C-alpha positions as CSV (number, residue, x, y, z in Angstrom):
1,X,-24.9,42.5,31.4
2,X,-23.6,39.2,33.4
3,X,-23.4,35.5,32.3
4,X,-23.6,33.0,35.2
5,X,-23.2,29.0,35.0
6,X,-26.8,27.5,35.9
7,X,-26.9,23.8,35.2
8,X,-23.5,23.4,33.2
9,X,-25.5,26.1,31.3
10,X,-24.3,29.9,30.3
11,X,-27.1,32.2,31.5
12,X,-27.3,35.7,30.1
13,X,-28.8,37.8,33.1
14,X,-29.0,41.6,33.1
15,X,-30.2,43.8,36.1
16,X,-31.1,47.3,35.9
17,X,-32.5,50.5,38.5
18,X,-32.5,50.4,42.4
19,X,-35.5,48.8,45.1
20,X,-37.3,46.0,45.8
21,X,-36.1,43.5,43.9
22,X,-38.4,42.3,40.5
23,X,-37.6,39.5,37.8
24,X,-38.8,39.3,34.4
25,X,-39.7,36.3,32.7
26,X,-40.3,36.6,28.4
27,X,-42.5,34.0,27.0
28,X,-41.9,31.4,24.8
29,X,-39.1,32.0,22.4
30,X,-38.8,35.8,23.8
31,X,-35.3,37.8,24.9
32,X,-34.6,39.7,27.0
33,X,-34.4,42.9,24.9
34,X,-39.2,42.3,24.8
35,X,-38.6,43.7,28.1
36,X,-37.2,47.3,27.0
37,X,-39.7,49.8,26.8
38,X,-40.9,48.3,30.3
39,X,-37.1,48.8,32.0
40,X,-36.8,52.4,31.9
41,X,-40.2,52.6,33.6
42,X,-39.8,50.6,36.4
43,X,-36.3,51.1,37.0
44,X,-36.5,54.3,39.1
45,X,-38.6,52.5,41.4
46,X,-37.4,48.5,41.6
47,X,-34.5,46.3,40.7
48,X,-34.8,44.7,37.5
49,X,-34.0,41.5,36.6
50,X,-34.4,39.8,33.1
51,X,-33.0,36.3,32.0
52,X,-32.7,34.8,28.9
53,X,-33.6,31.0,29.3
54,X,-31.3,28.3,27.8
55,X,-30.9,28.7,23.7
56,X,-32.5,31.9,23.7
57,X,-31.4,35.4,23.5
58,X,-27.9,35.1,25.0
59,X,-28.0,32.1,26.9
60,X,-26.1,28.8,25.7
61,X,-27.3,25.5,24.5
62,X,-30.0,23.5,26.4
63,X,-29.1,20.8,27.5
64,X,-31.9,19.0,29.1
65,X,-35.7,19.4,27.7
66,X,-37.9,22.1,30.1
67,X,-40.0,20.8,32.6
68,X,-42.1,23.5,35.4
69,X,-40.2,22.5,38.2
70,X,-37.2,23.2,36.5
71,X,-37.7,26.7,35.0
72,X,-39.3,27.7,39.1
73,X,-35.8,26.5,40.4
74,X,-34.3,28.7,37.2
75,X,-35.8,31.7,38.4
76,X,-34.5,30.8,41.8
77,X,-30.6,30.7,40.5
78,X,-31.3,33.7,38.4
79,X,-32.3,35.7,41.5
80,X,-29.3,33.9,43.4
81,X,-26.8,35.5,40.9
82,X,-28.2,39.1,40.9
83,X,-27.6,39.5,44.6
84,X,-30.9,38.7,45.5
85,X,-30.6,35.5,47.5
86,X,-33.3,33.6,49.8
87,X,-33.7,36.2,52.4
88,X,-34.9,38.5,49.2
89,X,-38.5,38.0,48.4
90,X,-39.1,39.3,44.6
91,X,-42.1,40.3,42.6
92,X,-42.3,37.5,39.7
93,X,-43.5,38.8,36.7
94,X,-44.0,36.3,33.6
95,X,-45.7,36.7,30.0
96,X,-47.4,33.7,28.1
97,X,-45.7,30.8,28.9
98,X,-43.4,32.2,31.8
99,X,-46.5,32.8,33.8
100,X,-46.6,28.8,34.5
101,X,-43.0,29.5,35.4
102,X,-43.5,32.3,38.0
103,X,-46.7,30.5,39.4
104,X,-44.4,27.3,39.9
105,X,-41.9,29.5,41.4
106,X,-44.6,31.6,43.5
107,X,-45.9,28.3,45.0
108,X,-42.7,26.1,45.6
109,X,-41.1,29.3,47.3
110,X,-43.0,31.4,48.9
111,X,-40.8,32.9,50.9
112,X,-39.2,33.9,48.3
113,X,-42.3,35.6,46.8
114,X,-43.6,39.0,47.6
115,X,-45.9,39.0,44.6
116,X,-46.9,37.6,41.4
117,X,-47.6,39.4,37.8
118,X,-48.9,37.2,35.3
119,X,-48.8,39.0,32.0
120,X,-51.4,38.0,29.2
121,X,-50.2,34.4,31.2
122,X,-51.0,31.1,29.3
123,X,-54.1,29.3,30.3
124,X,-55.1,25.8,30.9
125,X,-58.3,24.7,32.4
126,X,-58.2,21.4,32.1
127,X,-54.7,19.8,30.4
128,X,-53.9,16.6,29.6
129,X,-50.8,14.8,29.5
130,X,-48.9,14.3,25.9
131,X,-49.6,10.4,24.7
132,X,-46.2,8.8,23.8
133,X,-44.2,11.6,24.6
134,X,-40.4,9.7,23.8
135,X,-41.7,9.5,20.5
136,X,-42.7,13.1,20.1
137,X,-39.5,14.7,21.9
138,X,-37.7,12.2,19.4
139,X,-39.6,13.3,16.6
140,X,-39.1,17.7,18.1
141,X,-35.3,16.8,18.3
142,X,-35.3,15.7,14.3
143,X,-37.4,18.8,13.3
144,X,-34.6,20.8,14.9
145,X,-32.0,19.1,13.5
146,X,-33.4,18.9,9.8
147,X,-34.3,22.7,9.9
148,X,-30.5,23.8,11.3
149,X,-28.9,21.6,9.2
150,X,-30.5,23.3,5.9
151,X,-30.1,26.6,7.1
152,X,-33.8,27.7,8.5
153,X,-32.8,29.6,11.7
154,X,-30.5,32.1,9.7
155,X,-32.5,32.4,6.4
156,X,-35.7,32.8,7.8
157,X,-35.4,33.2,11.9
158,X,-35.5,37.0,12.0
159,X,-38.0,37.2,9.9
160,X,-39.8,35.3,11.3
161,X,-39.2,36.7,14.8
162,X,-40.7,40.1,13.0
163,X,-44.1,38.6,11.8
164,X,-44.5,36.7,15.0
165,X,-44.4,40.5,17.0
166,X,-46.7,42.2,14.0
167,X,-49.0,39.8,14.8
168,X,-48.6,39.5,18.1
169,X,-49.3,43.6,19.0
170,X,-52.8,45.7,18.6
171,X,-50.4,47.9,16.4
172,X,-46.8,48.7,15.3
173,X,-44.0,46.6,13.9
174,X,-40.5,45.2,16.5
175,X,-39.1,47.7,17.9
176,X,-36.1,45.3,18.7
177,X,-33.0,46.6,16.7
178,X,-32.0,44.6,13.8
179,X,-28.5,43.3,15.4
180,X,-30.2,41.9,18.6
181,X,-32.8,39.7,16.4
182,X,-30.4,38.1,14.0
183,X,-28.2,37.5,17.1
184,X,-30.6,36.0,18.8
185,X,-33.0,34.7,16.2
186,X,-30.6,32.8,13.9
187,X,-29.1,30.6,15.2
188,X,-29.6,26.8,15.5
189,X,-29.8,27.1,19.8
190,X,-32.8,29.1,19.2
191,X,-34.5,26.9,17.1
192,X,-33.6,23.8,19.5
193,X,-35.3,26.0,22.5
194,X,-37.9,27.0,20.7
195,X,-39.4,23.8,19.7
196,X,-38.5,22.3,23.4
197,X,-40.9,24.7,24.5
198,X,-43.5,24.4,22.7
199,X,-43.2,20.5,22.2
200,X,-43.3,20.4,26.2
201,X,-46.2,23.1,26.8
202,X,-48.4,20.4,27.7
203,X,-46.6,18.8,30.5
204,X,-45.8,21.8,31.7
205,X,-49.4,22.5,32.0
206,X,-50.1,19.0,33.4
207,X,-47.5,19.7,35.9
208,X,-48.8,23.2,37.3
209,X,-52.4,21.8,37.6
210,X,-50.3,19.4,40.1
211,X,-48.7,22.0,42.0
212,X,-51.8,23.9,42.6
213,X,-53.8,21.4,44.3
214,X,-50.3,20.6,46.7
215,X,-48.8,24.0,47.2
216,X,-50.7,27.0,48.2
217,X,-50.3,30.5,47.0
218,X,-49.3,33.1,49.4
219,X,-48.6,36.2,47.4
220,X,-50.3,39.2,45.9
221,X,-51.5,38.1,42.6
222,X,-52.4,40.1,39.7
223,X,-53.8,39.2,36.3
224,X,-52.7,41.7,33.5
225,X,-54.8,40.7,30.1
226,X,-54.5,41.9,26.8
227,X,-57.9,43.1,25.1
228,X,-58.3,44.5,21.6
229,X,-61.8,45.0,21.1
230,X,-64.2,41.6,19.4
231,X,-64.3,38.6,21.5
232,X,-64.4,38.6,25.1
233,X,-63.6,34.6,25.4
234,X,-59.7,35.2,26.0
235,X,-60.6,38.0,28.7
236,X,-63.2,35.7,30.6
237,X,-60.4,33.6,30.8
238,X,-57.7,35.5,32.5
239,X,-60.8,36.9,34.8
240,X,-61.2,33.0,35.7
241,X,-57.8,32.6,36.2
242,X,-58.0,35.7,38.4
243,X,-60.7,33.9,40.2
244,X,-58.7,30.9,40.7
245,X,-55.6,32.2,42.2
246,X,-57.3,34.4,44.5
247,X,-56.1,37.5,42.7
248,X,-57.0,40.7,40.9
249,X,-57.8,40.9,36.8
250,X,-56.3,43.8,35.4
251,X,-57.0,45.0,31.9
252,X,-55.1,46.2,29.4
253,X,-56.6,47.9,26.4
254,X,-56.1,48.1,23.8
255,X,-53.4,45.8,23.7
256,X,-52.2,42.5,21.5
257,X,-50.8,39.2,23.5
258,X,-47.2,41.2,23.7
259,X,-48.4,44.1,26.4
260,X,-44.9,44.5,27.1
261,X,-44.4,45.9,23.7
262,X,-48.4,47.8,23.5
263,X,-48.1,49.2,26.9
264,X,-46.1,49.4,28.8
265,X,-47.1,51.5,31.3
266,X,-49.8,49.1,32.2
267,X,-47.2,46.6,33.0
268,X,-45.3,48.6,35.5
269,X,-48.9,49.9,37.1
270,X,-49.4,45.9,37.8
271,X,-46.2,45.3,39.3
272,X,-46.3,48.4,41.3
273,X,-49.6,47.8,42.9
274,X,-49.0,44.2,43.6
């Protein structure tokens, strides 16, 4: 376990195994710790790396609101401090929201990039840009506030954290042990970054869109996507997204939106075969 200064800001990085070199990227509000039942697989055949992003997990305070560009050039510093510098090309490996990330990434360094893993990824088809978006950071910033101030984050972050994963997996409750969630889940940093986030999902989406019409893909690309069974509309759209990048659509069944969590083993198949 390492912390490294990225920005002015305390990074929690951890690397794990021995190989080609592989980061991990949780999705929104996720830790490090989503990644566990994955590590131990892929370990014995590539070198790990998992981050917490700023306010969550381990990580210190944001201190600047998230934009694409600047979680790509994140992953960038990230691999930097493990060891694995720009003559190092990685396999990029993001879930939900982190699979804008690790596109961004794929596409503004390719050299860098010796493939890419999106994991149940997020999907746009056609996003538009936030109206009056001082207003609504404003506005994101005040929830935050009001909710720390009264005590939300450590009355009601863990469990919340818990019903989010129930929900989130085909079946079985968090396997993340109960110390690691309040530390991470209660506190008013988490909160911050989690509403950050999701208040600037949209112009993250805006911003990828722009990035893929100036900046090719040269990687592998594979498409790992959740399916449970019911409705196929989610699964046609990781297959399009599949389409898009030029890569291959992977399913994993059954499975809820945290794969990671549901199977594993599917995870580490897509990353090996990329």
């Amino acid at each position: 376990m390492t912390f490294v200064r990225v920005c002015g800001v305390s990074h929690h990085i951890r690397v794990d195994g021995t190989g080609p070199v592989c980061v991990l990227s949780a999705g929104l509000g996720m830790a490090w710790f989503d990644w566990d039942p994955v590590v131990p697989l892929l370990a014995p055949h590539r070198t790990v790396v998992r981050f917490d992003r700023p306010g969550l997990g381990l990580s210190g305070h944001a201190r600047a609101w998230p934009t694409l560009t600047g979680e790509a050039e994140r992953i960038a510093r990230v691999l930097d401090a493990a060891g694995a510098g720009a003559r190092t090309s990685a396999t990029v490996v993001g879930h939900s929201l982190a699979g804008f990330h690790c596109e961004a990434f794929a596409r503004l360094f390719p050299e860098r990039t010796a493939g890419l893993v999106l994991v149940d990824s997020s999907v746009e088809e056609a996003p538009r840009a936030r109206r009056a978006p001082e207003f609504t950071d404003a506005c994101t910033r005040a929830c935050g506030t009001l909710l720390s101030t009264v005590g939300v984050p450590r009355a009601l972050g863990p469990l919340l954290r818990r019903t989010a994963v129930r929900a989130g997996r085909h079946s079985g409750g968090d396997p993340a042990p109960y110390d690691l969630v309040r530390g991470a889940y209660s506190t008013s940093r988490f909160l911050h970054a989690v509403l950050a986030e999701n208040g600037r999902y949209r112009d993250q989406a805006v911003e990828l869109a722009s990035l893929r019409g100036r900046f090719p893909l040269g990687a592998p690309v594979t498409v790992l996507a959740a399916y449970e069974g019911g409705s196929r509309r989610w699964l046609d759209r990781q297959r399009v997204l599949a389409e898009r990048l030029g890569g291959t659509l992977r399913v994993s069944a059954p499975a809820g939106h945290l794969v990671m969590l549901d199977r594993p083993q599917d995870v580490v198949d897509a990353i090996l075969e990329t």
